């Protein structure tokens, strides 16, 4: 992440005023897992707080002797302890009589389903672990996983964890080149993949990308291939003799028992690569015990998990939300989850709501981009389904605009389910800033307060805390159990990237403001902050003002070089379905922003577009929009979810300048 040295280190302007509040419902509070005294308890002695939880929640093969060793910026948690995370996620539940409880209700996009209990999971994971051993994988070897959202994906991750082979999951949507970069950096020995997956009604082949990637790598000895789409892939799937093995050929014949290997607390559990905009991707390292504690405890408290909940995190397992809140956190808590292979619009926009009705889903966790996509279509799809089982809603991945929050609250949560807007990162491993349902009075668009035990602050350019009511840089002020342990193979880059901007503090790369009541409002990446006539304006505030207008489904805002003001605001706007986009509407939207947050934030350029460039995890790629705005050639597009989008934007009617 780079801070623009040309920008003054001043704070970020505080423009958007949102003063609606939603206090917890007393009935919810009465049954809530979280209680208000957690904050004081954690604050009194954070290390003791985490240590007690670690002993209570984790089944240890050997107890730890030291809670934390903090050699800034290098942390080690629960030193001396030994455990196996797959045992903690699967076997111990079976031993305690939960073998028949469903771990995953899996739903394939074409409508096929699988019901996988904890006992099934124990057998499947054990077989897969035995197959890995047969393929020559031992504790410490790295395994790349490149799969669609099928049950074998979490099974493969758990099998790796069971033998202590760190996995690195690569999004199924990434290119062969992105895959080979990650294989090379991790020096992975094995790739677990599938012939393909179903997406928008069509089979999408995956294995050819693995073949291409392997032409650019030397470390891989085998691939293990799940048959998912079978003959639906044109020409079938080519298998290289001696290298490629079908999952059903090798896994299915293994012994369904395997003794989990006790591993060090600090044994590397996985690497997950985050793409920088230009530099080579960073392999974020997560280890075992602290990560297990951080994800399971936050999951239980923030989503108010009860034994009979049906929980659905509608993210992709290939990004950190899936690692922490589809796989490790929920399984550690013996939670029943939904795992859905496809997209929300297949066969139509009712798909999610149908799943919620069919499976009586009680907790939904998704990204604002998905909520806005549903908003764009209108509430009629949700209204046609029984969503009354939903009792907690979550949001992650981006700031949620107040309008999207209110829509989610009203149309999905029936005005009753509390919303938890959770801020965190691949690097933090666990949710760091969030309301606690039943405890926190929420404000639409605010992630509210740090989780108990987490230290967070908003500082100015010199690292001094900003007063209430102003904006600055979000920092984390003390180590936490699920924190990244570094960047794989590059400790210096780790120090430089996260710990050098403000000495002694972890700089997250995000801007934030703290309102008069101390609530935290995330403002997006500081690289996205615009500088208009010396005012530092966050993109999210202008976007939220646009989305606040009834004609707008989604908006993205970037700065465009301007001879007079330094940067001028360029807005890309997706109108709601059925709205006519014309110059009169553009003028109206500009005035709407000026009225909502002030004339300084009025977009100089406004362009209607059918879609926006996004990453596979749903984040808007403002970098590409800046390229379009400046009329530049596009930068790296490997992480773009849909390559056609940029062309579609370029082909749109051109931008209307004021
Ligand atoms: C952004 C995703 C505002 C933020 C778990 C962060 C958010 C980046 C929120 C990390 C939120 C995530 N409100 N912004 N609730 N959650 N972000 O690594 O900019 O894919 O730094 O992890 O997403 O993205 P990552």
XYZ file of C-alpha atoms and ligand atoms in Angstrom:
683
model
C 0.000 0.000 0.000
C 1.403 3.423 -0.772
C 0.534 6.740 0.658
C 0.598 9.493 -1.900
C 3.525 11.675 -0.784
C 1.962 14.647 -2.572
C -1.022 14.638 -0.310
C -0.736 16.704 2.832
C -0.788 14.557 5.980
C -3.919 16.341 7.100
C -6.984 14.512 8.268
C -9.772 13.365 5.984
C -12.811 15.594 5.814
C -15.874 14.581 7.711
C -18.772 15.299 5.410
C -21.540 12.783 5.628
C -23.931 13.154 8.526
C -25.912 10.053 9.428
C -27.766 10.299 12.676
C -30.341 7.506 12.636
C -29.735 5.032 15.445
C -30.986 1.499 16.083
C -30.842 0.379 19.709
C -30.892 -3.365 20.392
C -34.239 -5.058 20.910
C -34.524 -6.047 24.608
C -35.785 -9.511 23.617
C -32.663 -10.068 21.543
C -30.455 -8.771 24.353
C -32.042 -11.167 26.827
C -30.835 -14.178 24.830
C -27.636 -12.743 23.301
C -24.257 -14.479 23.558
C -22.454 -11.159 23.857
C -22.705 -9.009 26.942
C -21.553 -5.480 27.536
C -19.100 -6.453 30.288
C -16.892 -8.271 27.740
C -15.353 -4.911 26.881
C -14.225 -4.071 30.402
C -13.174 -7.625 31.099
C -10.952 -7.690 27.990
C -9.571 -4.215 28.561
C -8.507 -4.979 32.132
C -5.940 -7.474 30.859
C -6.156 -8.390 27.169
C -3.563 -11.166 27.374
C -5.267 -12.840 30.309
C -8.591 -12.459 28.502
C -7.310 -14.308 25.422
C -5.442 -16.904 27.476
C -8.550 -17.867 29.436
C -10.568 -18.143 26.220
C -7.874 -20.248 24.586
C -8.010 -22.773 27.432
C -11.803 -22.792 27.430
C -12.443 -23.054 23.701
C -9.574 -25.091 22.231
C -8.936 -28.795 22.743
C -5.185 -28.926 23.283
C -2.938 -31.948 22.834
C -0.529 -30.027 25.075
C -1.208 -26.849 27.032
C 0.730 -23.654 26.237
C 3.115 -22.099 28.766
C 3.364 -18.497 27.485
C 0.421 -16.492 26.168
C 2.256 -13.978 23.996
C 5.753 -13.154 22.907
C 5.730 -9.754 21.251
C 8.888 -8.775 19.444
C 7.329 -5.946 17.481
C 6.172 -6.542 14.759
C 6.556 -10.301 15.233
C 4.044 -12.044 17.488
C 3.865 -15.595 18.793
C 0.769 -16.684 20.668
C 0.157 -19.606 23.021
C 3.750 -20.785 22.943
C 4.436 -24.386 23.849
C 0.911 -25.466 22.993
C 0.133 -28.320 20.622
C -3.157 -28.902 18.848
C -4.752 -29.883 15.586
C -7.216 -27.426 14.076
C -9.032 -30.058 11.965
C -9.575 -32.085 15.138
C -11.010 -28.956 16.775
C -13.271 -28.286 13.789
C -14.521 -31.831 13.218
C -13.539 -34.820 15.375
C -14.217 -33.373 18.799
C -17.819 -32.617 17.807
C -18.317 -36.214 16.682
C -16.786 -37.453 19.956
C -19.290 -35.299 21.837
C -22.285 -36.790 20.089
C -22.775 -34.264 17.279
C -21.857 -36.684 14.482
C -25.336 -36.488 12.960
C -25.470 -32.709 12.994
C -25.199 -31.131 9.538
C -21.949 -29.248 8.966
C -22.784 -28.141 5.419
C -25.952 -28.032 3.401
C -24.339 -27.793 0.009
C -26.328 -26.497 -2.962
C -24.927 -26.805 -6.455
C -25.894 -24.143 -8.934
C -27.849 -26.569 -11.178
C -29.905 -27.580 -8.126
C -28.106 -30.734 -6.982
C -27.585 -30.878 -3.218
C -25.483 -32.668 -0.598
C -25.991 -32.878 3.120
C -22.716 -33.372 4.981
C -22.791 -34.164 8.685
C -19.861 -33.782 11.047
C -19.409 -37.584 10.967
C -19.363 -37.480 7.138
C -16.864 -34.661 7.301
C -14.628 -36.642 9.651
C -14.569 -39.602 7.243
C -14.092 -37.461 4.122
C -11.332 -35.357 5.635
C -9.550 -38.456 6.948
C -9.674 -40.126 3.531
C -8.396 -37.007 1.847
C -5.581 -36.714 4.414
C -4.574 -40.315 3.729
C -4.596 -39.586 -0.011
C -2.333 -36.569 0.492
C 0.102 -38.804 2.350
C 0.003 -41.342 -0.500
C 0.834 -38.514 -2.886
C 3.953 -37.775 -0.858
C 2.739 -34.719 1.044
C 4.147 -34.374 4.551
C 3.870 -31.872 7.392
C 5.199 -28.501 6.231
C 4.705 -29.024 2.467
C 2.588 -26.343 0.787
C -0.519 -27.302 -1.173
C -2.292 -24.990 -3.642
C -6.083 -25.318 -3.865
C -7.894 -23.975 -6.935
C -11.513 -25.039 -6.854
C -15.128 -24.029 -7.313
C -17.461 -23.845 -4.287
C -17.929 -27.572 -3.821
C -17.697 -29.598 -0.581
C -14.281 -30.940 -1.561
C -12.922 -27.412 -1.114
C -13.330 -27.225 2.689
C -12.545 -30.965 2.834
C -9.238 -30.348 1.054
C -8.380 -27.453 3.382
C -9.117 -29.526 6.479
C -7.167 -32.502 5.113
C -4.139 -30.232 4.683
C -4.609 -28.836 8.187
C -4.939 -32.346 9.568
C -1.453 -33.309 8.416
C 0.023 -29.819 8.874
C 0.537 -29.024 5.188
C -0.176 -25.284 4.829
C -2.710 -24.602 2.089
C -2.910 -21.675 -0.216
C -6.335 -21.286 -1.757
C -6.455 -19.379 -5.033
C -9.825 -18.047 -6.290
C -11.318 -20.252 -8.963
C -11.836 -17.086 -10.997
C -8.157 -16.203 -11.196
C -6.100 -16.723 -14.327
C -3.427 -19.354 -14.950
C -0.814 -16.660 -14.511
C -2.120 -15.564 -11.100
C -2.198 -19.224 -10.080
C 1.364 -19.879 -11.230
C 2.644 -16.766 -9.386
C 1.171 -18.087 -6.166
C 2.378 -21.658 -6.726
C 5.862 -20.345 -7.367
C 5.959 -18.046 -4.363
C 4.670 -20.792 -2.059
C 6.696 -23.517 -3.827
C 3.612 -25.690 -3.651
C 4.098 -29.420 -4.200
C 0.508 -30.317 -4.999
C -2.452 -28.584 -6.648
C -5.955 -29.679 -5.661
C -8.492 -28.637 -8.286
C -11.581 -29.735 -10.210
C -12.427 -30.284 -13.842
C -14.692 -27.251 -13.553
C -17.694 -25.736 -11.825
C -21.106 -24.372 -12.686
C -21.497 -20.651 -13.138
C -24.552 -18.832 -14.511
C -26.019 -22.009 -15.933
C -22.891 -23.079 -17.764
C -20.001 -25.402 -16.957
C -16.761 -23.469 -16.609
C -13.621 -25.550 -17.073
C -10.879 -25.103 -14.484
C -8.295 -27.775 -15.148
C -6.927 -26.188 -18.380
C -5.840 -23.158 -16.332
C -3.972 -25.497 -13.982
C -2.224 -27.092 -16.960
C -1.193 -23.654 -18.202
C -0.030 -22.621 -14.737
C 2.057 -25.755 -14.342
C 3.909 -24.932 -17.548
C 5.252 -21.903 -15.633
C 6.168 -23.719 -12.406
C 8.551 -26.477 -11.323
C 7.642 -27.318 -7.722
C 4.424 -29.292 -8.333
C 4.639 -33.074 -8.492
C 0.921 -33.953 -8.622
C -2.528 -32.536 -9.160
C -5.595 -33.982 -7.497
C -8.713 -33.383 -9.587
C -12.334 -33.529 -8.436
C -14.838 -34.506 -11.110
C -17.550 -31.880 -10.850
C -18.803 -31.061 -14.340
C -17.712 -34.299 -16.014
C -18.778 -34.675 -19.618
C -20.313 -31.215 -19.650
C -16.802 -29.882 -20.330
C -16.162 -29.837 -24.044
C -13.785 -32.579 -25.035
C -13.512 -33.898 -21.472
C -10.590 -33.203 -19.171
C -7.040 -33.964 -20.238
C -5.046 -35.774 -17.539
C -1.261 -35.972 -17.593
C -0.135 -39.523 -16.857
C 1.898 -39.804 -13.663
C 1.082 -36.235 -12.594
C -2.703 -35.839 -12.538
C -4.878 -38.024 -10.322
C -8.666 -38.094 -10.110
C -10.000 -37.474 -6.586
C -12.453 -40.386 -6.877
C -9.655 -42.754 -7.912
C -7.394 -42.075 -4.972
C -9.449 -40.544 -2.136
C -12.444 -42.869 -2.200
C -10.401 -46.013 -1.601
C -8.546 -44.659 1.473
C -9.102 -45.659 5.087
C -11.681 -43.308 6.588
C -9.704 -43.031 9.807
C -6.656 -40.841 10.260
C -5.037 -39.610 13.468
C -4.736 -35.816 13.363
C -1.128 -34.667 13.782
C -0.579 -32.515 16.908
C 1.084 -29.304 15.737
C 2.679 -26.301 17.349
C 0.443 -23.332 18.120
C 2.524 -21.327 15.681
C 2.559 -23.953 12.926
C 1.659 -22.270 9.611
C -1.959 -23.077 8.784
C -2.206 -21.261 5.486
C -0.998 -18.621 3.106
C -3.476 -16.356 1.419
C -2.264 -13.990 -1.247
C -3.522 -10.444 -1.423
C -2.838 -8.659 -4.652
C -1.200 -5.311 -4.461
C -1.972 -3.047 -7.395
C 1.433 -3.392 -9.036
C 3.879 -5.223 -6.806
C 4.017 -8.989 -6.555
C 1.248 -10.528 -4.437
C 1.876 -10.804 -0.730
C 1.601 -14.238 0.886
C -0.160 -13.451 4.149
C 0.797 -16.063 6.753
C -1.656 -17.371 9.324
C -0.817 -19.865 12.032
C -2.844 -22.331 14.034
C -3.925 -21.646 17.621
C -4.392 -17.866 17.642
C -6.284 -18.032 14.363
C -8.576 -20.783 15.644
C -9.330 -18.806 18.796
C -9.832 -15.482 17.016
C -12.156 -16.818 14.328
C -14.247 -19.086 16.549
C -14.769 -16.588 19.365
C -15.667 -13.673 17.079
C -17.979 -15.918 15.071
C -19.872 -17.032 18.171
C -20.202 -13.539 19.671
C -20.772 -11.397 16.582
C -23.285 -13.690 14.891
C -24.841 -14.810 18.176
C -24.393 -18.444 17.136
C -26.741 -20.921 18.834
C -26.770 -24.730 18.391
C -29.810 -24.762 16.090
C -28.850 -21.853 13.839
C -28.532 -22.269 10.096
C -25.792 -19.877 9.144
C -24.898 -18.670 5.686
C -21.810 -16.722 4.799
C -22.404 -16.067 1.110
C -18.770 -15.353 0.275
C -16.298 -17.414 -1.720
C -14.070 -19.758 0.276
C -11.232 -18.429 -1.866
C -11.010 -15.198 0.061
C -10.371 -14.675 3.733
C -14.031 -14.293 4.680
C -14.554 -17.842 3.478
C -11.486 -19.167 5.302
C -12.463 -17.606 8.632
C -16.255 -17.563 8.463
C -17.248 -20.466 6.189
C -14.596 -22.961 7.209
C -12.613 -22.553 10.438
C -14.768 -20.309 12.677
C -18.167 -21.974 12.062
C -16.796 -25.515 12.099
C -14.942 -24.883 15.358
C -18.322 -23.835 16.781
C -20.087 -26.933 15.369
C -22.305 -24.674 13.286
C -24.572 -25.797 10.451
C -23.707 -23.764 7.344
C -24.999 -23.274 3.833
C -22.467 -23.659 1.040
C -23.766 -22.471 -2.341
C -21.857 -22.959 -5.564
C -23.348 -20.346 -7.842
C -24.285 -16.738 -8.408
C -27.275 -14.898 -6.850
C -28.947 -14.328 -10.238
C -29.124 -17.945 -11.421
C -31.670 -18.973 -12.521
C -33.020 -15.576 -11.371
C -32.716 -13.028 -8.567
C -34.844 -15.134 -6.210
C -32.128 -17.736 -5.740
C -30.778 -16.531 -2.377
C -34.217 -15.910 -0.924
C -35.379 -19.332 -2.053
C -32.384 -20.917 -0.289
C -33.123 -18.953 2.892
C -36.743 -20.064 2.810
C -35.940 -23.712 1.982
C -33.268 -24.150 4.645
C -34.725 -21.747 7.224
C -31.503 -19.758 7.303
C -31.222 -17.708 10.495
C -27.993 -15.756 9.913
C -26.835 -14.202 6.638
C -23.386 -12.668 6.129
C -22.561 -11.066 2.772
C -20.913 -8.128 1.048
C -22.434 -4.684 0.401
C -21.875 -5.228 -3.298
C -24.334 -8.148 -3.183
C -26.855 -6.077 -1.262
C -26.615 -3.268 -3.812
C -26.993 -5.766 -6.658
C -30.247 -6.946 -5.060
C -31.337 -3.340 -4.470
C -30.836 -2.618 -8.140
C -33.379 -5.328 -9.018
C -35.896 -4.137 -6.446
C -37.304 -5.796 -3.302
C -39.997 -7.855 -5.051
C -37.815 -10.999 -5.199
C -37.154 -10.979 -1.475
C -40.755 -10.052 -0.718
C -42.009 -13.165 -2.479
C -40.201 -15.419 0.033
C -40.492 -16.230 3.698
C -37.399 -14.685 5.282
C -38.848 -14.640 8.789
C -36.222 -17.081 10.106
C -33.457 -14.496 9.653
C -32.380 -13.087 13.008
C -28.875 -11.630 12.413
C -27.483 -9.993 9.266
C -23.827 -9.262 8.568
C -21.897 -7.141 6.096
C -18.213 -7.292 5.123
C -15.655 -6.280 2.548
C -16.432 -2.658 1.942
C -18.033 0.255 3.696
C -21.792 -0.244 3.511
C -23.671 2.834 2.351
C -26.385 3.921 4.791
C -29.028 3.449 2.064
C -27.927 -0.140 1.426
C -27.868 -0.760 5.191
C -31.454 0.479 5.505
C -32.605 -1.600 2.544
C -30.970 -4.697 4.048
C -32.566 -3.912 7.397
C -36.040 -3.386 5.991
C -36.363 -5.806 3.081
C -34.176 -8.700 4.258
C -34.169 -8.335 8.023
C -37.866 -7.427 8.261
C -36.914 -4.411 10.365
C -36.056 -6.756 13.240
C -32.723 -8.492 12.661
C -29.700 -6.574 13.969
C -27.033 -5.790 11.372
C -23.363 -6.320 12.149
C -21.108 -4.305 9.831
C -17.788 -6.062 10.336
C -14.455 -4.457 9.448
C -11.373 -6.612 9.044
C -8.777 -7.754 6.518
C -6.986 -10.807 5.144
C -4.163 -9.679 7.405
C -6.227 -9.455 10.584
C -7.639 -12.984 10.140
C -10.640 -12.181 12.318
C -13.249 -9.444 12.596
C -11.762 -6.418 14.391
C -14.361 -3.635 14.365
C -18.036 -4.518 14.675
C -21.202 -4.081 16.663
C -22.150 -6.852 19.098
C -25.767 -7.846 18.475
C -27.913 -7.288 21.525
C -25.326 -4.917 22.969
C -24.476 -2.162 20.492
C -26.793 0.585 19.303
C -26.036 0.688 15.584
C -25.911 3.554 13.097
C -26.379 2.701 9.391
C -22.952 2.753 7.745
C -20.829 2.639 10.897
C -18.847 -0.449 11.952
C -19.139 1.069 15.472
C -16.429 -0.123 17.920
C -13.411 -2.435 18.206
C -14.217 -6.003 19.258
C -13.444 -6.660 22.960
C -9.687 -6.994 23.441
C -8.865 -5.316 20.116
C -6.967 -2.017 20.208
C -7.846 0.409 17.416
C -7.442 4.139 16.970
C -7.794 6.880 14.371
C -4.672 9.007 14.081
C -3.458 12.031 12.136
C -0.368 12.104 9.906
C 1.903 12.282 12.962
C 0.264 9.319 14.663
C -1.664 11.340 17.248
C -5.242 10.286 17.986
C -7.719 12.600 16.235
C -10.439 14.229 18.326
C -14.040 13.035 18.181
C -15.767 14.287 15.062
C -12.783 14.074 12.720
C -11.109 11.681 10.311
C -7.673 10.161 9.821
C -5.870 6.836 9.508
C -7.103 3.629 11.088
C -4.430 1.873 13.158
C -4.360 -1.191 15.396
C -2.499 -0.604 18.598
C -1.781 -4.024 20.058
C -1.255 -7.603 18.824
C -4.283 -9.905 18.513
C -4.393 -13.712 18.327
C -5.438 -14.138 14.667
C -3.074 -11.497 13.301
C -0.906 -12.282 10.293
C 2.512 -13.552 11.297
C 4.185 -11.930 8.324
C 4.564 -11.994 4.550
C 5.822 -15.351 3.369
C 9.549 -15.196 2.713
C 9.781 -11.432 3.219
C 9.905 -10.218 6.842
C 11.256 -6.845 5.783
C 8.340 -6.196 3.454
C 6.015 -7.104 6.328
C 7.631 -4.523 8.586
C 7.684 -1.901 5.843
C 4.130 -2.416 4.642
C 2.287 -2.522 7.930
C 4.473 -1.224 10.746
C 6.604 1.609 9.407
C 4.107 4.411 8.685
C 3.297 4.894 12.387
C 5.957 3.452 14.719
C 4.604 0.799 17.061
C 1.238 0.651 15.308
C -0.223 -1.525 12.576
C -1.465 0.713 9.767
C -4.365 -0.945 7.972
C -4.305 1.269 4.875
C -7.845 2.473 5.526
C -9.125 5.903 6.382
C -11.686 6.242 9.145
C -13.484 8.886 11.117
C -14.810 8.921 14.611
C -18.075 10.745 15.168
C -19.088 12.779 18.188
C -20.177 9.611 20.003
C -16.937 7.771 19.259
C -18.414 5.518 16.538
C -15.981 4.445 13.819
C -16.876 5.034 10.164
C -14.641 3.329 7.625
C -13.761 5.507 4.655
C -12.073 3.009 2.328
C -8.424 2.699 1.327
C -6.447 5.890 1.838
C -5.084 5.466 -1.704
C -8.671 6.108 -2.820
C -9.017 9.421 -0.979
C -9.471 12.350 -3.361
C -7.922 15.764 -2.927
C -10.214 18.480 -4.247
C -8.919 22.023 -3.755
C -6.975 20.813 -0.729
C -9.920 19.001 0.828
C -9.364 15.311 1.423
C -12.648 13.676 0.557
C -13.298 9.970 0.888
C -14.877 8.226 -2.073
C -17.367 6.335 0.094
C -19.062 9.497 1.333
C -19.780 10.752 -2.170
C -20.848 7.263 -3.246
C -23.220 6.971 -0.319
C -24.757 10.333 -1.161
C -25.371 9.091 -4.709
C -26.804 5.745 -3.602
C -29.079 7.711 -1.309
C -30.937 8.956 -4.432
C -33.895 6.759 -5.429
C -32.736 6.382 -9.038
C -29.300 5.004 -8.138
C -28.418 1.351 -7.552
C -24.679 1.673 -7.193
C -21.978 4.293 -7.608
C -18.201 4.493 -7.679
C -16.256 7.683 -7.404
C -12.644 8.487 -8.268
C -10.441 11.560 -8.503
C -9.467 12.803 -11.976
C -6.549 15.177 -12.503
C -7.815 18.730 -12.747
C -5.756 21.805 -13.625
C -7.593 24.004 -11.162
C -8.634 21.913 -8.202
C -5.842 19.277 -8.275
C -8.399 16.529 -8.529
C -11.993 16.656 -9.683
C -14.637 14.143 -8.678
C -15.618 11.642 -11.358
C -18.709 9.556 -10.575
C -19.707 6.321 -12.300
C -23.369 5.589 -11.644
C -25.467 2.454 -12.191
C -29.142 3.426 -12.368
C -31.792 1.148 -10.893
C -33.591 -1.181 -13.263
C -36.251 0.767 -15.206
C -34.748 4.238 -14.627
C -34.018 6.380 -17.679
C -30.497 7.771 -17.474
C -30.291 11.193 -19.111
C -28.651 14.592 -18.656
C -31.466 15.853 -16.475
C -30.922 12.972 -14.081
C -27.153 13.585 -14.106
C -27.736 17.204 -13.126
C -30.176 16.170 -10.459
C -27.699 13.695 -8.974
C -24.948 16.300 -8.840
C -27.207 18.641 -6.964
C -28.288 15.831 -4.701
C -24.664 15.261 -3.634
C -24.090 18.977 -3.176
C -27.115 19.143 -0.949
C -26.292 16.013 1.039
C -22.641 16.718 1.779
C -21.728 20.140 0.416
C -20.811 21.820 -2.878
C -17.142 20.803 -2.540
C -18.175 17.172 -3.086
C -20.329 17.811 -6.171
C -19.040 15.503 -8.943
C -17.614 17.418 -11.874
C -18.004 14.397 -14.148
C -20.852 11.924 -14.000
C -21.233 8.925 -16.229
C -23.987 6.309 -16.334
C -22.719 2.798 -16.725
C -24.328 -0.659 -16.821
C -21.748 -2.173 -14.480
C -18.565 -1.553 -12.480
C -15.236 -3.361 -12.520
C -14.952 -5.506 -9.402
C -12.652 -8.092 -7.941
C -13.968 -11.583 -7.394
C -14.614 -10.654 -3.784
C -16.806 -7.766 -4.918
C -14.560 -4.790 -4.267
C -14.787 -2.000 -6.789
C -11.473 -1.608 -8.628
C -11.219 2.183 -8.469
C -7.726 1.973 -9.909
C -9.235 0.857 -13.251
C -11.909 3.547 -13.042
C -9.156 6.117 -12.495
C -7.460 4.803 -15.646
C -10.732 5.192 -17.546
C -11.328 8.649 -16.068
C -7.849 9.798 -17.061
C -8.141 8.168 -20.492
C -5.086 6.033 -19.673
C -4.258 2.510 -20.726
C -5.555 0.048 -18.146
C -3.225 -1.328 -15.485
C -3.149 -4.931 -14.288
C -6.560 -6.582 -14.734
C -5.770 -10.117 -13.525
C -8.002 -9.854 -10.467
C -10.968 -8.426 -12.387
C -14.034 -10.654 -12.028
C -15.548 -9.856 -15.414
C -13.264 -8.605 -18.156
C -16.137 -7.354 -20.321
C -17.161 -4.704 -17.819
C -14.452 -2.231 -18.691
C -15.375 -2.366 -22.379
C -19.020 -1.893 -21.492
C -18.155 1.229 -19.503
C -16.004 2.615 -22.287
C -18.855 2.015 -24.716
C -21.344 3.896 -22.523
C -22.572 7.237 -23.670
C -19.454 9.115 -22.576
C -19.280 11.296 -19.548
C -21.321 14.354 -18.982
C -19.198 17.191 -17.717
C -20.769 19.972 -15.817
C -12.273 -3.216 3.336
C -11.973 -8.696 3.777
C -15.399 -0.915 5.397
C -11.175 -2.387 3.965
C -12.457 -9.226 5.119
C -10.123 -3.429 4.299
C -14.209 -2.787 4.855
C -10.248 -4.363 3.135
C -15.046 -3.582 5.678
C -9.767 -5.766 3.439
C -16.125 -2.920 6.354
C -13.520 -4.841 4.808
N -16.261 -1.593 6.183
N -14.402 -1.473 4.727
N -16.997 -3.577 7.124
N -14.591 -4.848 5.619
N -13.289 -3.605 4.325
O -8.361 -8.364 2.815
O -10.690 -1.464 3.021
O -10.325 -8.804 1.265
O -8.830 -2.888 4.416
O -10.597 -8.704 3.736
O -11.652 -4.374 2.835
O -10.106 -6.636 2.393
P -9.802 -8.188 2.484
